[in-house]
Coordinates of N, CA, C and O in Angstrom, one line a residue:
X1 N 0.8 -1.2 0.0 CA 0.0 0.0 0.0 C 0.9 1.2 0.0 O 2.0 1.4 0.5
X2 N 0.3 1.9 -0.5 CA 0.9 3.4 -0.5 C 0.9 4.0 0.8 O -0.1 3.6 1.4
X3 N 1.6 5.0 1.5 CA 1.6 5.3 2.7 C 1.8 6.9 1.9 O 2.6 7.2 1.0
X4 N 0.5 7.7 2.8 CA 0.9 9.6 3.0 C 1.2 10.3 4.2 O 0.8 9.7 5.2
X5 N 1.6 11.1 4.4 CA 1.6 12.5 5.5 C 0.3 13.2 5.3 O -0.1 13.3 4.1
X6 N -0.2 13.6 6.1 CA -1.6 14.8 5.9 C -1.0 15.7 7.1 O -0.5 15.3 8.2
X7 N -1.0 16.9 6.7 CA -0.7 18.0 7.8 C -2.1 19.1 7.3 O -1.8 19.9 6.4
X8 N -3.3 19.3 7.7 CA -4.5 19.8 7.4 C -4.9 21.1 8.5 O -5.3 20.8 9.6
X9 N -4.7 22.3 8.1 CA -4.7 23.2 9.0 C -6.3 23.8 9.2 O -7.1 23.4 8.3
X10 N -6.7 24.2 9.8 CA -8.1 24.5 10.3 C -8.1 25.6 9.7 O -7.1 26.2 9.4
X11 N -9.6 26.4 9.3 CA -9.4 27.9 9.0 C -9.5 29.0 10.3 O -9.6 28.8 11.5
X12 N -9.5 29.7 9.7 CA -8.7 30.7 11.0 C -9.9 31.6 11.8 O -9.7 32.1 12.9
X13 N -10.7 31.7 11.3 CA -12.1 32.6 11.2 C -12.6 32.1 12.7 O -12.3 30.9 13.1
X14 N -13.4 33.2 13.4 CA -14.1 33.2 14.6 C -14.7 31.9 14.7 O -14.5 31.2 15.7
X15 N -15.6 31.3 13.6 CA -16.1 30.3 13.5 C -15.5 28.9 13.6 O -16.4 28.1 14.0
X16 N -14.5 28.3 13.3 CA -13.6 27.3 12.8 C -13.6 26.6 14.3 O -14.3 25.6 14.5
X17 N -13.1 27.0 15.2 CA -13.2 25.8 16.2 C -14.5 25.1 16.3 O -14.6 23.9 16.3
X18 N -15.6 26.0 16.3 CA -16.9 25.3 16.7 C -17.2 24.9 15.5 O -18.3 24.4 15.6
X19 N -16.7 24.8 13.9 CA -16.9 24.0 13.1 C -16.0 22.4 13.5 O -16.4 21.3 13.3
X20 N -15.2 22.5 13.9 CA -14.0 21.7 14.4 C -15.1 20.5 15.5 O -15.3 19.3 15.1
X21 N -15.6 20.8 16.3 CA -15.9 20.4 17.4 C -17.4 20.0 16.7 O -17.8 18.8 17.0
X22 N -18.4 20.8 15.8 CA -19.1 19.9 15.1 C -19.2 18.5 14.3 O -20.1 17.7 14.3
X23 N -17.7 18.6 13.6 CA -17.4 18.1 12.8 C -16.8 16.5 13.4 O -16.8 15.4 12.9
X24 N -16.5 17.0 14.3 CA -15.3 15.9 15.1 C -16.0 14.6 15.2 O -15.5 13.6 14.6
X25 N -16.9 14.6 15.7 CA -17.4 13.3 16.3 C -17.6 12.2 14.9 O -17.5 11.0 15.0
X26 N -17.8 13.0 13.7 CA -18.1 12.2 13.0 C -16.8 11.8 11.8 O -16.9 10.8 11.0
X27 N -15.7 12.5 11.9 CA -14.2 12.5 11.5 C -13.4 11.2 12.2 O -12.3 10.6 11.9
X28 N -14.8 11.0 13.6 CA -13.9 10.1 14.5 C -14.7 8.8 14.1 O -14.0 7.9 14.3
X29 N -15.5 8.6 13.7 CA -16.3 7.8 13.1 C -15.2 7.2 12.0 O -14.7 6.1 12.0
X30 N -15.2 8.1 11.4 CA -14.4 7.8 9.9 C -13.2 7.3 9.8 O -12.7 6.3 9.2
X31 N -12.8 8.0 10.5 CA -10.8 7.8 11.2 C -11.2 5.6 11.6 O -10.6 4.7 11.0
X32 N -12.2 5.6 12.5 CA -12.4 4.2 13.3 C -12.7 3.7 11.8 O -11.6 3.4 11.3
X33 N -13.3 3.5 11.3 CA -13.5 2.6 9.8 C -12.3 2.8 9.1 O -12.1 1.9 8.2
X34 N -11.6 3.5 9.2 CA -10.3 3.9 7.8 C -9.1 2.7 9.0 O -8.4 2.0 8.5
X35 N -9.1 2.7 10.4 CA -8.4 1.6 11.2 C -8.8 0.6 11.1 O -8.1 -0.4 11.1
X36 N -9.7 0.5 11.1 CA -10.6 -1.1 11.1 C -10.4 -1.9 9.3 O -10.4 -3.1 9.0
X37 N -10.2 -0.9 8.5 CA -10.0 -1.2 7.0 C -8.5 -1.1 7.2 O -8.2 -1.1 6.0
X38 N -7.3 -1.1 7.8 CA -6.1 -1.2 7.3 C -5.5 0.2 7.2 O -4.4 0.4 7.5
X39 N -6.3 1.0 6.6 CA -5.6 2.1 6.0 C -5.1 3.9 7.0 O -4.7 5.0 6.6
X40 N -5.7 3.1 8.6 CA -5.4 4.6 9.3 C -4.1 4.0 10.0 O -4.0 2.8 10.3
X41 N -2.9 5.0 10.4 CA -1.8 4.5 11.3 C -1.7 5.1 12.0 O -1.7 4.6 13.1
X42 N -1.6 6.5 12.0 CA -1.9 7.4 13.2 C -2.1 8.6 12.6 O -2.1 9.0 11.5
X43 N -2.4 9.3 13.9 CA -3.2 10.7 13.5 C -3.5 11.4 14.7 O -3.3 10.7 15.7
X44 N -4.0 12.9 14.9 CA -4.1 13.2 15.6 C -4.3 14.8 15.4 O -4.1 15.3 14.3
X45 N -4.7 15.6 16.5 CA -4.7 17.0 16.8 C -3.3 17.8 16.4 O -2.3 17.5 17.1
X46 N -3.1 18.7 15.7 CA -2.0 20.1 15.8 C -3.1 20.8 16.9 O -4.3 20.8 16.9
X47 N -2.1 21.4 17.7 CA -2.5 22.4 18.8 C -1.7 23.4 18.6 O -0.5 23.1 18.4
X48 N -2.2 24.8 18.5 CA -1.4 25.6 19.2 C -1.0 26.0 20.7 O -1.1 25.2 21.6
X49 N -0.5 27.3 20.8 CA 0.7 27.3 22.4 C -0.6 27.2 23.2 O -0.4 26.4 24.2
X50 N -2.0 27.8 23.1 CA -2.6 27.6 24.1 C -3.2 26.1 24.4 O -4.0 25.9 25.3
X51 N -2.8 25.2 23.5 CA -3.5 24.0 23.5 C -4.5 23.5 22.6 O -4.9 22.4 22.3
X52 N -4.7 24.5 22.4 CA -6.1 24.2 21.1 C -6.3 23.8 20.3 O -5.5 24.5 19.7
X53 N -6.8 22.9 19.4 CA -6.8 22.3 17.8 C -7.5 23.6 16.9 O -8.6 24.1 16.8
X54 N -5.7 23.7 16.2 CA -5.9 24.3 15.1 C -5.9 23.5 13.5 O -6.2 24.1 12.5
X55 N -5.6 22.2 13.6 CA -5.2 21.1 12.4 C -5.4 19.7 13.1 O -5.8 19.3 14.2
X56 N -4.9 18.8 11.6 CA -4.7 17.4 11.8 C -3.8 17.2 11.6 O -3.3 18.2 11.2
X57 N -3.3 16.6 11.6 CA -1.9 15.6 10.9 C -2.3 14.2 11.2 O -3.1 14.0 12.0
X58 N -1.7 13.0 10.4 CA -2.2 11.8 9.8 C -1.7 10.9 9.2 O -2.0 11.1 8.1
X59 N -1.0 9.7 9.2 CA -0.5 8.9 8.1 C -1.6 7.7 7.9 O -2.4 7.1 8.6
X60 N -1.2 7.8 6.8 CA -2.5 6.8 6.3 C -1.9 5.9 5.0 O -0.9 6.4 4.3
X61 N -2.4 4.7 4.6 CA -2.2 4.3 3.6 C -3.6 3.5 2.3 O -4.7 3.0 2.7
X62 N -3.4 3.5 1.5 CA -4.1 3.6 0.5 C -3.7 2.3 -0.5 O -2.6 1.9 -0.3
X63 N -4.3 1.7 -1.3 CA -3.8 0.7 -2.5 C -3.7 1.9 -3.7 O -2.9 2.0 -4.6
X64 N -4.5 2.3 -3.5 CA -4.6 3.7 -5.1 C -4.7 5.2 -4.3 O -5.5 5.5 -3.4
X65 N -3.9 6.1 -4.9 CA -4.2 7.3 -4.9 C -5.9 8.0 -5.1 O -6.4 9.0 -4.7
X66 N -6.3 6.9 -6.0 CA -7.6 7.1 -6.2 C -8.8 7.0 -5.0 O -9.9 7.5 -4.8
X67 N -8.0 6.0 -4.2 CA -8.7 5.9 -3.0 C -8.5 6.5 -2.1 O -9.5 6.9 -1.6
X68 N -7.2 6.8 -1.6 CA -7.0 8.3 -0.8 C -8.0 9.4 -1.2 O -9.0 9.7 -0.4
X69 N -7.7 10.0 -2.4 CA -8.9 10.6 -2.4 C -10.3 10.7 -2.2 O -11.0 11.7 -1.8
X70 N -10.6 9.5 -2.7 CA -12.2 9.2 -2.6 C -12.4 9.6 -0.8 O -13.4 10.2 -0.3
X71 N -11.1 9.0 0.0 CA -11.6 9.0 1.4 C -11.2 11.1 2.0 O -11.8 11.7 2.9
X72 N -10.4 11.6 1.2 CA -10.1 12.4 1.8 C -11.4 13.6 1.0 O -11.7 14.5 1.8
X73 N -11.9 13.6 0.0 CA -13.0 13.9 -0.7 C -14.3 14.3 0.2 O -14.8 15.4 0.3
X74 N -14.7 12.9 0.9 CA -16.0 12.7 1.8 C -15.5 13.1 3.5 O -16.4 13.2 4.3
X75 N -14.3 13.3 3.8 CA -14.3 13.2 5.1 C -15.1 14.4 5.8 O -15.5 15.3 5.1
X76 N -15.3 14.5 6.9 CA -16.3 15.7 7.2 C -15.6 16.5 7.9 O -16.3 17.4 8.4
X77 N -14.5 16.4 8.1 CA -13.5 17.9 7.6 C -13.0 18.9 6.7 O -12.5 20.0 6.8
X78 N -13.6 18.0 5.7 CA -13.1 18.1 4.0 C -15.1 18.6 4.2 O -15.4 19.8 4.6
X79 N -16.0 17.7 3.8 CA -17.5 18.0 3.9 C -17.8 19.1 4.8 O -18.6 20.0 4.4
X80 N -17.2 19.3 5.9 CA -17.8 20.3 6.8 C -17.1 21.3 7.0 O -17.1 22.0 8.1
X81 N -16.2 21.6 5.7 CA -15.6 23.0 6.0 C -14.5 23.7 7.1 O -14.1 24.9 7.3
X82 N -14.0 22.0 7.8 CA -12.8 22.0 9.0 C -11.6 22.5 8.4 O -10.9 23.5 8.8
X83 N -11.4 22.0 7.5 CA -10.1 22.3 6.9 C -9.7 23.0 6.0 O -10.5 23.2 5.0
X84 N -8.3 23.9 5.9 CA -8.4 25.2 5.1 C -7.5 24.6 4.0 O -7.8 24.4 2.8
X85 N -6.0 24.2 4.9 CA -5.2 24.4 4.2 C -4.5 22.9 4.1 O -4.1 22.8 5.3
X86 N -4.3 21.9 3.7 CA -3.8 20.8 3.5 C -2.6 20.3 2.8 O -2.7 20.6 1.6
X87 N -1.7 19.9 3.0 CA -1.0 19.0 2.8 C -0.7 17.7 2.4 O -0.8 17.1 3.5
X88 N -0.5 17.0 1.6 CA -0.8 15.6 1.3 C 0.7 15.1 0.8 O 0.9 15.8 -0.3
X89 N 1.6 14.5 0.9 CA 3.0 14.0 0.7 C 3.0 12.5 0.9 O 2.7 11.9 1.9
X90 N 3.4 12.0 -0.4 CA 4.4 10.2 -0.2 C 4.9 10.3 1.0 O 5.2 11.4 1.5
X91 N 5.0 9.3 1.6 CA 5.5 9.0 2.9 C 5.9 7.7 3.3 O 5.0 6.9 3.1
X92 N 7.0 7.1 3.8 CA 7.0 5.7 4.1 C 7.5 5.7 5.7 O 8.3 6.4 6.3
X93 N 6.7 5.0 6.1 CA 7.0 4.4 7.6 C 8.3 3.6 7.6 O 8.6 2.9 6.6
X94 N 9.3 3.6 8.9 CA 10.4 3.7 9.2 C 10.1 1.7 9.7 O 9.3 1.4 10.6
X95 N 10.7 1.0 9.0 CA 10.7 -0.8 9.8 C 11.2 -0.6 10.6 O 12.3 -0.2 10.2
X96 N 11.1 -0.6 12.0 CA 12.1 -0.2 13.4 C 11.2 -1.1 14.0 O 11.4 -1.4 15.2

């Protein structure tokens, strides 16, 4: 499988956390099926200094690029307007 980086920044606007915190529960949904299917490895909150989630970051892997997409397309970060600014890079996990 193909392995990515996602580094996904939140938008910045008054609004964005409480889109963040809408959005979440069902990102976490998604995230648990994308582990349960093979293709989540880890992931998690960017915080800023005060602690907050301002982003994601993520590695994940995929059989087709086509499929990454399809999943990053529908996610409800991506659907719900969480996310501004994204990142998506080849990536390979370290055999250690």
């Amino acid at each position: 499988m193909k392995q990515y980086v996602i580094y996904a920044y939140d938008g910045t606007d008054k609004q964005a956390l409480e889109r963040r915190m809408t959005a979440r529960p069902h990102h976490l949904v998604v995230a648990k099926q994308l582990k349960a299917n093979g293709n989540f490895i880890i992931g998690g909150a960017i915080l800023n200094d005060e602690g907050k989630m301002i982003g994601s970051s993520m590695i994940v892997q995929f059989e087709t690029e086509e499929a990454l997409y399809d999943w990053y397309n529908n996610d409800p970060y991506i659907t719900m307007s969480v996310w501004e600014k994204v990142e998506i890079k080849p990536f390979k996990v370290a055999d250690v």
